[in-house]
Amino acid sequence: MKRLGWIALTLVFLVLGSLLVAWPDLRELRHGKNWNVTRVEGASGELAGVVVSVDQARVLVLPELPDRAALYLRMSLQGDGQKMRDWLACDLGLTDDQGRVWRPLSNIVGLQIIDALGDEGDTDNSCDQSRILAPEDGSPSMSVQAFLVPVDVLDNLRLRISGMTTRPDALSLPIRPVLRPPPG
């Protein structure tokens, strides 16, 4: 019986020691993920002093890939320039009801999607570039992104955005893309 008590006491100290050593990593994990996602049903919302708006969303389904859609997204960030820079980085992606995430394309294919679906005069600024290069007068800073998503999720897509310093808080906005016909 005495031996069982020593074993139990050893296990308690082992668990306490493990928690003590792992505590900084557990805190970092908590702050490294978007736990508090604010779902907004309108086209804009506020996160850490910055108003994020979905300006345009267009989608193109190519005949060669009928199960995939190329999506163009133009959004704006507006607020105090220092608050925008304080985010340190943009973390954005498209999500669906099942929790799947699609990240922006940052390659030549993404640029081709932006050229094909974007407007004349669109800048190629990513979210980070528009955040850093925010106009000093407080006017919106525009950002364009391209995504490749499955066609069956187009009705349920949401833009989830956060910054490195806004975590664990994030913002989720609905995306309602307009279908564009393939180039003919």
PDB file of C-alpha atoms in Angstrom:
ATOM      1  CA  MET A   1       0.000   0.000   0.000  1.00  0.00           C
ATOM      2  CA  LYS A   2       2.882   2.320   0.827  1.00  0.00           C
ATOM      3  CA  ARG A   3       4.410   1.621  -2.567  1.00  0.00           C
ATOM      4  CA  LEU A   4       1.139   2.564  -4.325  1.00  0.00           C
ATOM      5  CA  GLY A   5       1.148   5.926  -2.507  1.00  0.00           C
ATOM      6  CA  TRP A   6       4.700   6.654  -3.668  1.00  0.00           C
ATOM      7  CA  ILE A   7       3.772   5.770  -7.240  1.00  0.00           C
ATOM      8  CA  ALA A   8       0.726   8.079  -7.114  1.00  0.00           C
ATOM      9  CA  LEU A   9       2.813  10.899  -5.624  1.00  0.00           C
ATOM     10  CA  THR A  10       5.468  10.415  -8.311  1.00  0.00           C
ATOM     11  CA  LEU A  11       2.800  10.590 -11.039  1.00  0.00           C
ATOM     12  CA  VAL A  12       1.361  13.809  -9.556  1.00  0.00           C
ATOM     13  CA  PHE A  13       4.811  15.453  -9.525  1.00  0.00           C
ATOM     14  CA  LEU A  14       5.480  14.203 -13.057  1.00  0.00           C
ATOM     15  CA  VAL A  15       2.258  15.793 -14.330  1.00  0.00           C
ATOM     16  CA  LEU A  16       2.949  19.053 -12.473  1.00  0.00           C
ATOM     17  CA  GLY A  17       6.505  19.177 -13.816  1.00  0.00           C
ATOM     18  CA  SER A  18       5.298  18.527 -17.352  1.00  0.00           C
ATOM     19  CA  LEU A  19       2.713  21.313 -17.083  1.00  0.00           C
ATOM     20  CA  LEU A  20       5.304  23.700 -15.697  1.00  0.00           C
ATOM     21  CA  VAL A  21       7.674  23.016 -18.581  1.00  0.00           C
ATOM     22  CA  ALA A  22       4.904  23.039 -21.237  1.00  0.00           C
ATOM     23  CA  TRP A  23       3.095  26.160 -19.977  1.00  0.00           C
ATOM     24  CA  PRO A  24       4.911  28.659 -22.291  1.00  0.00           C
ATOM     25  CA  ASP A  25       4.255  26.434 -25.303  1.00  0.00           C
ATOM     26  CA  LEU A  26       0.573  26.060 -24.388  1.00  0.00           C
ATOM     27  CA  ARG A  27       0.234  29.855 -24.106  1.00  0.00           C
ATOM     28  CA  GLU A  28       1.938  30.325 -27.474  1.00  0.00           C
ATOM     29  CA  LEU A  29      -0.412  27.775 -29.042  1.00  0.00           C
ATOM     30  CA  ARG A  30      -3.401  29.647 -27.637  1.00  0.00           C
ATOM     31  CA  HIS A  31      -2.216  32.960 -29.079  1.00  0.00           C
ATOM     32  CA  GLY A  32      -1.083  31.483 -32.410  1.00  0.00           C
ATOM     33  CA  LYS A  33      -4.535  30.360 -33.505  1.00  0.00           C
ATOM     34  CA  ASN A  34      -7.767  32.213 -34.240  1.00  0.00           C
ATOM     35  CA  TRP A  35      -9.985  31.139 -31.356  1.00  0.00           C
ATOM     36  CA  ASN A  36     -12.310  34.168 -31.139  1.00  0.00           C
ATOM     37  CA  VAL A  37     -13.696  34.564 -34.646  1.00  0.00           C
ATOM     38  CA  THR A  38     -16.304  37.329 -34.945  1.00  0.00           C
ATOM     39  CA  ARG A  39     -18.786  36.431 -37.683  1.00  0.00           C
ATOM     40  CA  VAL A  40     -20.196  39.501 -39.425  1.00  0.00           C
ATOM     41  CA  GLU A  41     -23.016  39.134 -41.927  1.00  0.00           C
ATOM     42  CA  GLY A  42     -22.416  42.473 -43.678  1.00  0.00           C
ATOM     43  CA  ALA A  43     -19.738  43.381 -46.200  1.00  0.00           C
ATOM     44  CA  SER A  44     -17.476  44.992 -43.578  1.00  0.00           C
ATOM     45  CA  GLY A  45     -16.368  44.583 -39.993  1.00  0.00           C
ATOM     46  CA  GLU A  46     -13.856  45.977 -37.522  1.00  0.00           C
ATOM     47  CA  LEU A  47     -10.869  44.178 -36.029  1.00  0.00           C
ATOM     48  CA  ALA A  48      -8.392  45.904 -33.704  1.00  0.00           C
ATOM     49  CA  GLY A  49      -9.234  49.383 -34.968  1.00  0.00           C
ATOM     50  CA  VAL A  50      -9.115  48.476 -38.670  1.00  0.00           C
ATOM     51  CA  VAL A  51     -12.257  48.241 -40.810  1.00  0.00           C
ATOM     52  CA  VAL A  52     -12.051  45.349 -43.281  1.00  0.00           C
ATOM     53  CA  SER A  53     -14.464  45.408 -46.249  1.00  0.00           C
ATOM     54  CA  VAL A  54     -15.089  43.032 -49.118  1.00  0.00           C
ATOM     55  CA  ASP A  55     -15.263  45.254 -52.193  1.00  0.00           C
ATOM     56  CA  GLN A  56     -15.502  42.742 -55.066  1.00  0.00           C
ATOM     57  CA  ALA A  57     -15.581  38.978 -55.431  1.00  0.00           C
ATOM     58  CA  ARG A  58     -15.626  37.369 -58.861  1.00  0.00           C
ATOM     59  CA  VAL A  59     -15.344  33.752 -59.842  1.00  0.00           C
ATOM     60  CA  LEU A  60     -14.528  31.952 -63.063  1.00  0.00           C
ATOM     61  CA  VAL A  61     -15.109  28.245 -63.681  1.00  0.00           C
ATOM     62  CA  LEU A  62     -12.880  27.021 -66.502  1.00  0.00           C
ATOM     63  CA  PRO A  63     -14.244  24.320 -68.812  1.00  0.00           C
ATOM     64  CA  GLU A  64     -10.983  22.349 -68.405  1.00  0.00           C
ATOM     65  CA  LEU A  65     -11.468  22.147 -64.610  1.00  0.00           C
ATOM     66  CA  PRO A  66     -15.238  22.072 -63.991  1.00  0.00           C
ATOM     67  CA  ASP A  67     -14.815  21.169 -60.302  1.00  0.00           C
ATOM     68  CA  ARG A  68     -12.490  24.136 -59.504  1.00  0.00           C
ATOM     69  CA  ALA A  69     -13.133  27.855 -59.528  1.00  0.00           C
ATOM     70  CA  ALA A  70     -10.663  30.712 -59.805  1.00  0.00           C
ATOM     71  CA  LEU A  71     -11.755  33.423 -57.370  1.00  0.00           C
ATOM     72  CA  TYR A  72     -10.710  37.076 -57.412  1.00  0.00           C
ATOM     73  CA  LEU A  73     -11.181  39.064 -54.199  1.00  0.00           C
ATOM     74  CA  ARG A  74     -10.687  42.786 -53.715  1.00  0.00           C
ATOM     75  CA  MET A  75     -10.898  44.062 -50.161  1.00  0.00           C
ATOM     76  CA  SER A  76     -10.106  47.260 -48.369  1.00  0.00           C
ATOM     77  CA  LEU A  77      -8.462  48.006 -45.061  1.00  0.00           C
ATOM     78  CA  GLN A  78      -9.240  51.343 -43.485  1.00  0.00           C
ATOM     79  CA  GLY A  79      -8.140  52.891 -40.238  1.00  0.00           C
ATOM     80  CA  ASP A  80      -5.288  54.588 -38.507  1.00  0.00           C
ATOM     81  CA  GLY A  81      -2.045  53.802 -40.341  1.00  0.00           C
ATOM     82  CA  GLN A  82      -0.247  52.894 -37.125  1.00  0.00           C
ATOM     83  CA  LYS A  83      -2.996  50.456 -36.076  1.00  0.00           C
ATOM     84  CA  MET A  84      -2.761  48.797 -39.480  1.00  0.00           C
ATOM     85  CA  ARG A  85       1.018  48.449 -39.208  1.00  0.00           C
ATOM     86  CA  ASP A  86       0.639  47.117 -35.656  1.00  0.00           C
ATOM     87  CA  TRP A  87      -1.015  43.968 -37.030  1.00  0.00           C
ATOM     88  CA  LEU A  88       2.524  42.884 -38.110  1.00  0.00           C
ATOM     89  CA  ALA A  89       1.113  40.538 -40.769  1.00  0.00           C
ATOM     90  CA  CYS A  90      -2.136  39.571 -42.481  1.00  0.00           C
ATOM     91  CA  ASP A  91      -3.375  36.049 -42.018  1.00  0.00           C
ATOM     92  CA  LEU A  92      -6.241  35.527 -44.407  1.00  0.00           C
ATOM     93  CA  GLY A  93      -8.017  32.673 -46.032  1.00  0.00           C
ATOM     94  CA  LEU A  94     -11.362  31.556 -47.339  1.00  0.00           C
ATOM     95  CA  THR A  95     -13.290  29.134 -45.154  1.00  0.00           C
ATOM     96  CA  ASP A  96     -16.404  27.047 -45.576  1.00  0.00           C
ATOM     97  CA  ASP A  97     -18.959  25.616 -43.144  1.00  0.00           C
ATOM     98  CA  GLN A  98     -16.809  22.518 -42.570  1.00  0.00           C
ATOM     99  CA  GLY A  99     -13.806  24.568 -41.405  1.00  0.00           C
ATOM    100  CA  ARG A 100     -11.664  23.977 -44.486  1.00  0.00           C
ATOM    101  CA  VAL A 101      -9.324  26.841 -45.404  1.00  0.00           C
ATOM    102  CA  TRP A 102      -8.015  28.011 -48.787  1.00  0.00           C
ATOM    103  CA  ARG A 103      -5.046  30.387 -48.795  1.00  0.00           C
ATOM    104  CA  PRO A 104      -4.358  33.055 -51.431  1.00  0.00           C
ATOM    105  CA  LEU A 105      -2.267  32.132 -54.444  1.00  0.00           C
ATOM    106  CA  SER A 106       0.956  34.128 -54.420  1.00  0.00           C
ATOM    107  CA  ASN A 107       2.424  32.821 -57.648  1.00  0.00           C
ATOM    108  CA  ILE A 108       2.113  33.516 -61.362  1.00  0.00           C
ATOM    109  CA  VAL A 109      -1.246  31.723 -61.499  1.00  0.00           C
ATOM    110  CA  GLY A 110      -2.592  34.109 -58.855  1.00  0.00           C
ATOM    111  CA  LEU A 111      -1.422  37.099 -60.895  1.00  0.00           C
ATOM    112  CA  GLN A 112      -3.091  35.669 -64.013  1.00  0.00           C
ATOM    113  CA  ILE A 113      -6.385  35.253 -62.104  1.00  0.00           C
ATOM    114  CA  ILE A 114      -6.146  38.866 -60.913  1.00  0.00           C
ATOM    115  CA  ASP A 115      -5.471  40.046 -64.481  1.00  0.00           C
ATOM    116  CA  ALA A 116      -8.346  37.987 -65.912  1.00  0.00           C
ATOM    117  CA  LEU A 117     -10.991  38.908 -63.327  1.00  0.00           C
ATOM    118  CA  GLY A 118      -9.754  42.226 -61.955  1.00  0.00           C
ATOM    119  CA  ASP A 119     -10.588  45.763 -62.984  1.00  0.00           C
ATOM    120  CA  GLU A 120      -8.428  48.113 -65.003  1.00  0.00           C
ATOM    121  CA  GLY A 121      -6.109  49.942 -62.624  1.00  0.00           C
ATOM    122  CA  ASP A 122      -6.207  47.341 -59.830  1.00  0.00           C
ATOM    123  CA  THR A 123      -2.991  47.253 -57.896  1.00  0.00           C
ATOM    124  CA  ASP A 124      -1.286  43.965 -57.241  1.00  0.00           C
ATOM    125  CA  ASN A 125      -0.989  44.799 -53.535  1.00  0.00           C
ATOM    126  CA  SER A 126      -1.421  41.876 -51.207  1.00  0.00           C
ATOM    127  CA  CYS A 127      -3.016  42.347 -47.804  1.00  0.00           C
ATOM    128  CA  ASP A 128       0.371  42.943 -46.165  1.00  0.00           C
ATOM    129  CA  GLN A 129       1.410  45.499 -48.783  1.00  0.00           C
ATOM    130  CA  SER A 130      -1.842  47.443 -48.503  1.00  0.00           C
ATOM    131  CA  ARG A 131      -1.574  47.350 -44.709  1.00  0.00           C
ATOM    132  CA  ILE A 132       1.976  48.715 -44.688  1.00  0.00           C
ATOM    133  CA  LEU A 133       1.410  51.246 -47.507  1.00  0.00           C
ATOM    134  CA  ALA A 134      -1.819  52.655 -46.056  1.00  0.00           C
ATOM    135  CA  PRO A 135      -2.690  56.190 -47.192  1.00  0.00           C
ATOM    136  CA  GLU A 136      -1.922  58.780 -44.539  1.00  0.00           C
ATOM    137  CA  ASP A 137      -5.285  60.516 -45.038  1.00  0.00           C
ATOM    138  CA  GLY A 138      -7.167  57.483 -43.646  1.00  0.00           C
ATOM    139  CA  SER A 139      -8.755  56.509 -46.953  1.00  0.00           C
ATOM    140  CA  PRO A 140      -9.120  52.784 -47.704  1.00  0.00           C
ATOM    141  CA  SER A 141      -6.108  50.799 -48.797  1.00  0.00           C
ATOM    142  CA  MET A 142      -7.095  48.278 -51.466  1.00  0.00           C
ATOM    143  CA  SER A 143      -5.808  44.730 -51.642  1.00  0.00           C
ATOM    144  CA  VAL A 144      -6.375  41.980 -54.226  1.00  0.00           C
ATOM    145  CA  GLN A 145      -6.024  38.237 -53.798  1.00  0.00           C
ATOM    146  CA  ALA A 146      -6.621  35.182 -55.962  1.00  0.00           C
ATOM    147  CA  PHE A 147      -7.798  31.776 -54.766  1.00  0.00           C
ATOM    148  CA  LEU A 148      -8.486  28.379 -56.275  1.00  0.00           C
ATOM    149  CA  VAL A 149     -11.482  26.726 -54.560  1.00  0.00           C
ATOM    150  CA  PRO A 150     -13.861  23.829 -55.224  1.00  0.00           C
ATOM    151  CA  VAL A 151     -17.014  24.864 -57.109  1.00  0.00           C
ATOM    152  CA  ASP A 152     -19.331  23.255 -54.549  1.00  0.00           C
ATOM    153  CA  VAL A 153     -18.308  25.684 -51.761  1.00  0.00           C
ATOM    154  CA  LEU A 154     -18.945  28.939 -53.649  1.00  0.00           C
ATOM    155  CA  ASP A 155     -22.263  29.578 -51.855  1.00  0.00           C
ATOM    156  CA  ASN A 156     -20.778  29.134 -48.362  1.00  0.00           C
ATOM    157  CA  LEU A 157     -17.439  30.959 -48.506  1.00  0.00           C
ATOM    158  CA  ARG A 158     -16.293  33.400 -45.838  1.00  0.00           C
ATOM    159  CA  LEU A 159     -13.178  35.557 -45.643  1.00  0.00           C
ATOM    160  CA  ARG A 160     -11.359  35.043 -42.346  1.00  0.00           C
ATOM    161  CA  ILE A 161      -8.718  37.617 -41.532  1.00  0.00           C
ATOM    162  CA  SER A 162      -6.497  38.335 -38.570  1.00  0.00           C
ATOM    163  CA  GLY A 163      -3.111  39.792 -37.837  1.00  0.00           C
ATOM    164  CA  MET A 164      -0.185  38.399 -35.932  1.00  0.00           C
ATOM    165  CA  THR A 165      -0.932  40.706 -32.996  1.00  0.00           C
ATOM    166  CA  THR A 166      -4.736  40.463 -33.191  1.00  0.00           C
ATOM    167  CA  ARG A 167      -4.766  36.747 -32.423  1.00  0.00           C
ATOM    168  CA  PRO A 168      -6.638  34.984 -30.920  1.00  0.00           C
ATOM    169  CA  ASP A 169      -9.225  37.431 -32.359  1.00  0.00           C
ATOM    170  CA  ALA A 170     -10.203  37.237 -36.031  1.00  0.00           C
ATOM    171  CA  LEU A 171     -12.928  38.537 -38.323  1.00  0.00           C
ATOM    172  CA  SER A 172     -15.109  36.483 -40.666  1.00  0.00           C
ATOM    173  CA  LEU A 173     -16.992  38.129 -43.546  1.00  0.00           C
ATOM    174  CA  PRO A 174     -19.286  36.458 -46.111  1.00  0.00           C
ATOM    175  CA  ILE A 175     -18.111  36.219 -49.713  1.00  0.00           C
ATOM    176  CA  ARG A 176     -20.724  36.308 -52.445  1.00  0.00           C
ATOM    177  CA  PRO A 177     -18.789  35.975 -55.699  1.00  0.00           C
ATOM    178  CA  VAL A 178     -20.262  36.995 -59.034  1.00  0.00           C
ATOM    179  CA  LEU A 179     -19.882  34.315 -61.702  1.00  0.00           C
ATOM    180  CA  ARG A 180     -18.020  35.419 -64.840  1.00  0.00           C
ATOM    181  CA  PRO A 181     -18.204  33.469 -68.110  1.00  0.00           C
ATOM    182  CA  PRO A 182     -14.980  31.895 -69.366  1.00  0.00           C
ATOM    183  CA  PRO A 183     -13.039  33.857 -71.971  1.00  0.00           C
ATOM    184  CA  GLY A 184     -14.367  33.019 -75.361  1.00  0.00           C
TER     185      GLY A 184
END
